[in-house]
PDB file of C-alpha atoms in Angstrom:
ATOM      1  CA  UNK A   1       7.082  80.201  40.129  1.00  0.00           C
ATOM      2  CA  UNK A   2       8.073  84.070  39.603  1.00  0.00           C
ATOM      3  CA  UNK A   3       5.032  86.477  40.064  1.00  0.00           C
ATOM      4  CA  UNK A   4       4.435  88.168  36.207  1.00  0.00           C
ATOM      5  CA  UNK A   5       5.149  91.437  36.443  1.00  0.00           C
ATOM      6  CA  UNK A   6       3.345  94.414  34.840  1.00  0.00           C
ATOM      7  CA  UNK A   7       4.229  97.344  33.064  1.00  0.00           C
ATOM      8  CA  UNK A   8       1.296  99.806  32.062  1.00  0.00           C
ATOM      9  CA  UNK A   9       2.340 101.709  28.980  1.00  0.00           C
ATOM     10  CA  UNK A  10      -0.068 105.206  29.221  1.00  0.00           C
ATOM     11  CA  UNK A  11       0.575 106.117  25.325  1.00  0.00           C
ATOM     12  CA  UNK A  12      -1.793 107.980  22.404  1.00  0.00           C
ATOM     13  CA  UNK A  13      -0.192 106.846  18.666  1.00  0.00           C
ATOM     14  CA  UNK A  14      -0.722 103.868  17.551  1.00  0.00           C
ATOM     15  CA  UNK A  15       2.272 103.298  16.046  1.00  0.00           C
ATOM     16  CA  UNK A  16       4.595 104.010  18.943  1.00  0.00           C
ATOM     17  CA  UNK A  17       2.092 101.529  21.359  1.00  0.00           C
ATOM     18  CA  UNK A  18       3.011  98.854  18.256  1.00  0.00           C
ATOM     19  CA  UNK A  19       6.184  99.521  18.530  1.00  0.00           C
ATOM     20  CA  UNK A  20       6.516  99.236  22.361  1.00  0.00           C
ATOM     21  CA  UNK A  21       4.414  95.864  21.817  1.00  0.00           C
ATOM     22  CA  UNK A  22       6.993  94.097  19.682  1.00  0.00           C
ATOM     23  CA  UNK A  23       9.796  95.878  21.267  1.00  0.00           C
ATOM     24  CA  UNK A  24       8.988  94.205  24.635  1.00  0.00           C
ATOM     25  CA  UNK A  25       7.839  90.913  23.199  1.00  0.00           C
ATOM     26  CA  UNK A  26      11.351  90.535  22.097  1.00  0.00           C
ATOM     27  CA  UNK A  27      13.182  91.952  24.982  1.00  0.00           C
ATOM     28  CA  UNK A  28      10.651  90.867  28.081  1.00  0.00           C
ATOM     29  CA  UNK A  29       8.809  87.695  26.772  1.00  0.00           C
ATOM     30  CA  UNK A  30       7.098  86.768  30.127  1.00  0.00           C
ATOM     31  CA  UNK A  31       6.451  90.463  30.698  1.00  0.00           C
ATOM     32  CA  UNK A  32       2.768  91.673  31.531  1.00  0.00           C
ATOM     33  CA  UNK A  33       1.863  94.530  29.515  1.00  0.00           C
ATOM     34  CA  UNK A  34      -1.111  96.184  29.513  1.00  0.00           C
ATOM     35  CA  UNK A  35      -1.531  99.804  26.931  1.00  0.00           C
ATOM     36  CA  UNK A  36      -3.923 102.399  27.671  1.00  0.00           C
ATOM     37  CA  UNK A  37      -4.763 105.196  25.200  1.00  0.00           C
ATOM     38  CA  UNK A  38      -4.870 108.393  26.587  1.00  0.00           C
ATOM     39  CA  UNK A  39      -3.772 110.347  30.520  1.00  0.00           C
ATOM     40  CA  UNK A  40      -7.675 110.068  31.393  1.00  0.00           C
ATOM     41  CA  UNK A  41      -7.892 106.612  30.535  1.00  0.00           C
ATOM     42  CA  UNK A  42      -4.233 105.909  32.480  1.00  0.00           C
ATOM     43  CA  UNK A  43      -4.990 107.683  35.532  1.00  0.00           C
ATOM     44  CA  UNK A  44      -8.278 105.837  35.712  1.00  0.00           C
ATOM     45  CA  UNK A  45      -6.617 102.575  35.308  1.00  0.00           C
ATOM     46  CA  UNK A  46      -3.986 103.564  38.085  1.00  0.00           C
ATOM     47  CA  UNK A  47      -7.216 104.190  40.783  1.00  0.00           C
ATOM     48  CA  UNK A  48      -8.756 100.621  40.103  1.00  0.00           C
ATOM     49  CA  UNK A  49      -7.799  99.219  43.418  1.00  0.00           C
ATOM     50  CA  UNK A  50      -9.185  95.747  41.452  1.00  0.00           C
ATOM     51  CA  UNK A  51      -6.302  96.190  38.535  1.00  0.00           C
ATOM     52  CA  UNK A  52      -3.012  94.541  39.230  1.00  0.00           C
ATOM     53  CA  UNK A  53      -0.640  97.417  40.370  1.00  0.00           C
ATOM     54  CA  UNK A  54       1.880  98.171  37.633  1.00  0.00           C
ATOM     55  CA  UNK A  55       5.594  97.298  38.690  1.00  0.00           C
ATOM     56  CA  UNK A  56       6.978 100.214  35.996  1.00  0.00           C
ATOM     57  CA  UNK A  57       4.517 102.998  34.485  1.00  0.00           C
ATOM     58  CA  UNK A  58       5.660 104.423  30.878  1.00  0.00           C
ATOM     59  CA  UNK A  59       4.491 107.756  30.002  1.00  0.00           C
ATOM     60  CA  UNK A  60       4.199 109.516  26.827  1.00  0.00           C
ATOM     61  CA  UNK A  61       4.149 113.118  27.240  1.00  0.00           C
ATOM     62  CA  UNK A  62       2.615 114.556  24.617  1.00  0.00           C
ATOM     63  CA  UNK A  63      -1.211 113.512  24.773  1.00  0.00           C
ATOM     64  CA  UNK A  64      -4.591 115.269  23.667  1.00  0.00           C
ATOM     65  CA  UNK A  65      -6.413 115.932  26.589  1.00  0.00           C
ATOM     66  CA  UNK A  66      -5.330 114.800  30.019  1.00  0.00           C
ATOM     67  CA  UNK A  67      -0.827 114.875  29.080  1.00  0.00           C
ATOM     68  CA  UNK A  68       1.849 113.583  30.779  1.00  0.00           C
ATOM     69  CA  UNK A  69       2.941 116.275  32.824  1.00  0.00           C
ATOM     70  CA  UNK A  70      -0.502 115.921  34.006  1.00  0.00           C
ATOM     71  CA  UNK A  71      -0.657 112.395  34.506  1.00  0.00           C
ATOM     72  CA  UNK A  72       2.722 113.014  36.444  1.00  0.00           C
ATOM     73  CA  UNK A  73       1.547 115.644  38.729  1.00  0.00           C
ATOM     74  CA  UNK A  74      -1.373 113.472  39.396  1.00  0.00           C
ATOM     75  CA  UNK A  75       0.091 110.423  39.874  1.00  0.00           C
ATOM     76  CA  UNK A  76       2.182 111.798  42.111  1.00  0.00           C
ATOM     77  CA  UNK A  77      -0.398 113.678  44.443  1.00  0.00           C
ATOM     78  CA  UNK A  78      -1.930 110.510  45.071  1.00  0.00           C
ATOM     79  CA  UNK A  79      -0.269 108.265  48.249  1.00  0.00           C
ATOM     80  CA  UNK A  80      -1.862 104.879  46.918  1.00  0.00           C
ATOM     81  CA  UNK A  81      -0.137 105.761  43.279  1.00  0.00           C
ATOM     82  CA  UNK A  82       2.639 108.352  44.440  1.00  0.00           C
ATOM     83  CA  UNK A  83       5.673 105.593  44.934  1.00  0.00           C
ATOM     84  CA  UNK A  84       5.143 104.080  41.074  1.00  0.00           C
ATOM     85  CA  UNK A  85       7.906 104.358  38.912  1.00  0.00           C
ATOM     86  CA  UNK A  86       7.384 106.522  36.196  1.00  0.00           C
ATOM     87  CA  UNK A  87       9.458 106.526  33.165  1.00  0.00           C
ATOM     88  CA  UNK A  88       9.028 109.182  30.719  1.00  0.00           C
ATOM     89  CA  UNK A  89       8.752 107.986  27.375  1.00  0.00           C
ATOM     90  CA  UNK A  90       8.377 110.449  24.485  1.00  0.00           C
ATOM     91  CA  UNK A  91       9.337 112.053  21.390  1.00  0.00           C
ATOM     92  CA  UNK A  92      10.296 115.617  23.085  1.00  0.00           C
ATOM     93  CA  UNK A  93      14.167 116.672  23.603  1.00  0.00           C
ATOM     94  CA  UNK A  94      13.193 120.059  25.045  1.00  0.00           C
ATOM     95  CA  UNK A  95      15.112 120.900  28.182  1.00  0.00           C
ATOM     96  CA  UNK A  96      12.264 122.487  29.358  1.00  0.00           C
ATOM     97  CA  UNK A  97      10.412 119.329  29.160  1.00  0.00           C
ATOM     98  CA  UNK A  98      12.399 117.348  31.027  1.00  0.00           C
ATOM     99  CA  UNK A  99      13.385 119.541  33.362  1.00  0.00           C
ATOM    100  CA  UNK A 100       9.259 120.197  33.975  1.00  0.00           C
ATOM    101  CA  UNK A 101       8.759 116.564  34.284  1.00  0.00           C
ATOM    102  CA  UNK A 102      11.595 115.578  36.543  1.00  0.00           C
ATOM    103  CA  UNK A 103      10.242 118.536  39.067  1.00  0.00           C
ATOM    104  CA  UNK A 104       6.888 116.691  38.835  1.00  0.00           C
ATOM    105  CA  UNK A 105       8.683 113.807  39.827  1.00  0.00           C
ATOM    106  CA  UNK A 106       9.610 111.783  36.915  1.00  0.00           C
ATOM    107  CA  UNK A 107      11.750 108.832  37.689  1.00  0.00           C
ATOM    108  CA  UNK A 108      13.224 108.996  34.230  1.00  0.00           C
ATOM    109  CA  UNK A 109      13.001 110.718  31.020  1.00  0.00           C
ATOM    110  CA  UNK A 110      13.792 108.935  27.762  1.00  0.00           C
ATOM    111  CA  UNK A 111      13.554 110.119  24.165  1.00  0.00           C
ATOM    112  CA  UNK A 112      12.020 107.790  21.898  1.00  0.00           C
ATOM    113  CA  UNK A 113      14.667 107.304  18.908  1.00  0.00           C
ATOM    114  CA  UNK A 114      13.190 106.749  15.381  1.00  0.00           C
ATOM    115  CA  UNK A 115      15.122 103.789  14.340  1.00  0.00           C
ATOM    116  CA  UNK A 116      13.396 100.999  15.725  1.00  0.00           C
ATOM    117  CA  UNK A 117      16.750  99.257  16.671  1.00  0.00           C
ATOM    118  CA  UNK A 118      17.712 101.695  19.032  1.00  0.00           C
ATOM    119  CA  UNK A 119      14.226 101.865  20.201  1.00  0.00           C
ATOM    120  CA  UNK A 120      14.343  98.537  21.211  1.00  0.00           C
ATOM    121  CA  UNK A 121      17.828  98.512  22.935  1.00  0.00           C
ATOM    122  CA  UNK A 122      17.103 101.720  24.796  1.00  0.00           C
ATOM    123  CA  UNK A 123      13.539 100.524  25.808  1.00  0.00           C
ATOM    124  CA  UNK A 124      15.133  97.503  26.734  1.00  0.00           C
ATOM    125  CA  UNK A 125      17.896  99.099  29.265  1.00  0.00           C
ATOM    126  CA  UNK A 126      15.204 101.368  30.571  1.00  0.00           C
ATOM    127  CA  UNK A 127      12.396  98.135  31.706  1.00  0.00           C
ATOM    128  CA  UNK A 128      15.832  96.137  33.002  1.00  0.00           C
ATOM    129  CA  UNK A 129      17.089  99.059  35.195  1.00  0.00           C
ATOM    130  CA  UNK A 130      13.885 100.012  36.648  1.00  0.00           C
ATOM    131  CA  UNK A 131      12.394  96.314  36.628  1.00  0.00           C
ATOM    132  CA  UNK A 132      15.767  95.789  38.802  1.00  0.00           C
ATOM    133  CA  UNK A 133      15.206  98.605  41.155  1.00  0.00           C
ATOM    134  CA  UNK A 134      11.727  97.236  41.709  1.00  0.00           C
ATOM    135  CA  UNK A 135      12.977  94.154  42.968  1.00  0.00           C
ATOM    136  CA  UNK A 136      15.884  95.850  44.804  1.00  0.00           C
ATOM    137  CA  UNK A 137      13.489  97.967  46.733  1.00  0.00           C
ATOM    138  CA  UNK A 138      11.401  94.260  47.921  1.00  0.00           C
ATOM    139  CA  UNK A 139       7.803  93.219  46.528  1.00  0.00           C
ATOM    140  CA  UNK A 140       7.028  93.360  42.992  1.00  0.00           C
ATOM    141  CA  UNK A 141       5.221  96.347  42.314  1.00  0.00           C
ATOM    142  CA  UNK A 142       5.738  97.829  45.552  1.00  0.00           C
ATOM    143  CA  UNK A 143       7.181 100.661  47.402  1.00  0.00           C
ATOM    144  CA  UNK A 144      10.442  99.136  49.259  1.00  0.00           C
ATOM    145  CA  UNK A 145      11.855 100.316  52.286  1.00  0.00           C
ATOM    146  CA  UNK A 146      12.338 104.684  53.190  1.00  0.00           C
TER     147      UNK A 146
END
């Protein structure tokens, strides 16, 4: 039997956590997915060395309180958390943006379209190419080899 894996969506609205919901029930039926609320509340989850370690981390950017860049830069700082994959998910096409959250080590950075259509299919592509770089790189939710 395959090993479920996890993703751990770190995301503030509502809406866009419902979306992502349905969006992946679709796409990823036997996909883990876990939602937490805010970057304090994410970064707190990502420290639990009890929690099942997320295979694929999405990140909205634009938070109250602890943000994404911050989450990032965090994340990142951290050796038991520093070789997740972290995909950028948000509503900001500022070059600045991305170009602040790729030097903080992003592993992707995806705008979040409004029509839920194209939401889904480029959600979709982004948790297939990442899920499939996990497994290229060897254990589920681990770091694979230098």
């Amino acid at each position: 039997m395959t090993e479920q894996r996890l993703v751990l969506v770190i995301e503030d609205s509502d809406d866009d956590r419902e979306a992502i919901e349905r969006a992946l029930r679709a796409s990823h039926p036997d996909l883990l997915v876990e939602f937490v609320a805010d970057g304090t509340e994410g970064l707190v989850r990502l420290r639990d060395p009890s929690a099942p370690r997320p295979a694929l981390v999405l990140l909205d950017l634009n938070m109250p309180g602890t943000d994404g860049y911050t989450v990032l830069s965090r994340i990142r700082a951290e050796p038991a958390a520093a070789e997740l994959t972290v995909v950028v998910f948000t509503s900001s096409t500022a070059s600045g943006d991305i170009d602040r959250c790729y030097a903080a080590g992003a592993d992707s950075y995806i705008y979040k379209p409004v029509d839920f259509t194209l939401f889904r299919t480029v959600l979709q592509g982004a948790v297939d190419y990442w899920l499939e770089q996990d497994l290229d790189d060897g254990e589920p939710g681990g770091p694979g080899p230098g």
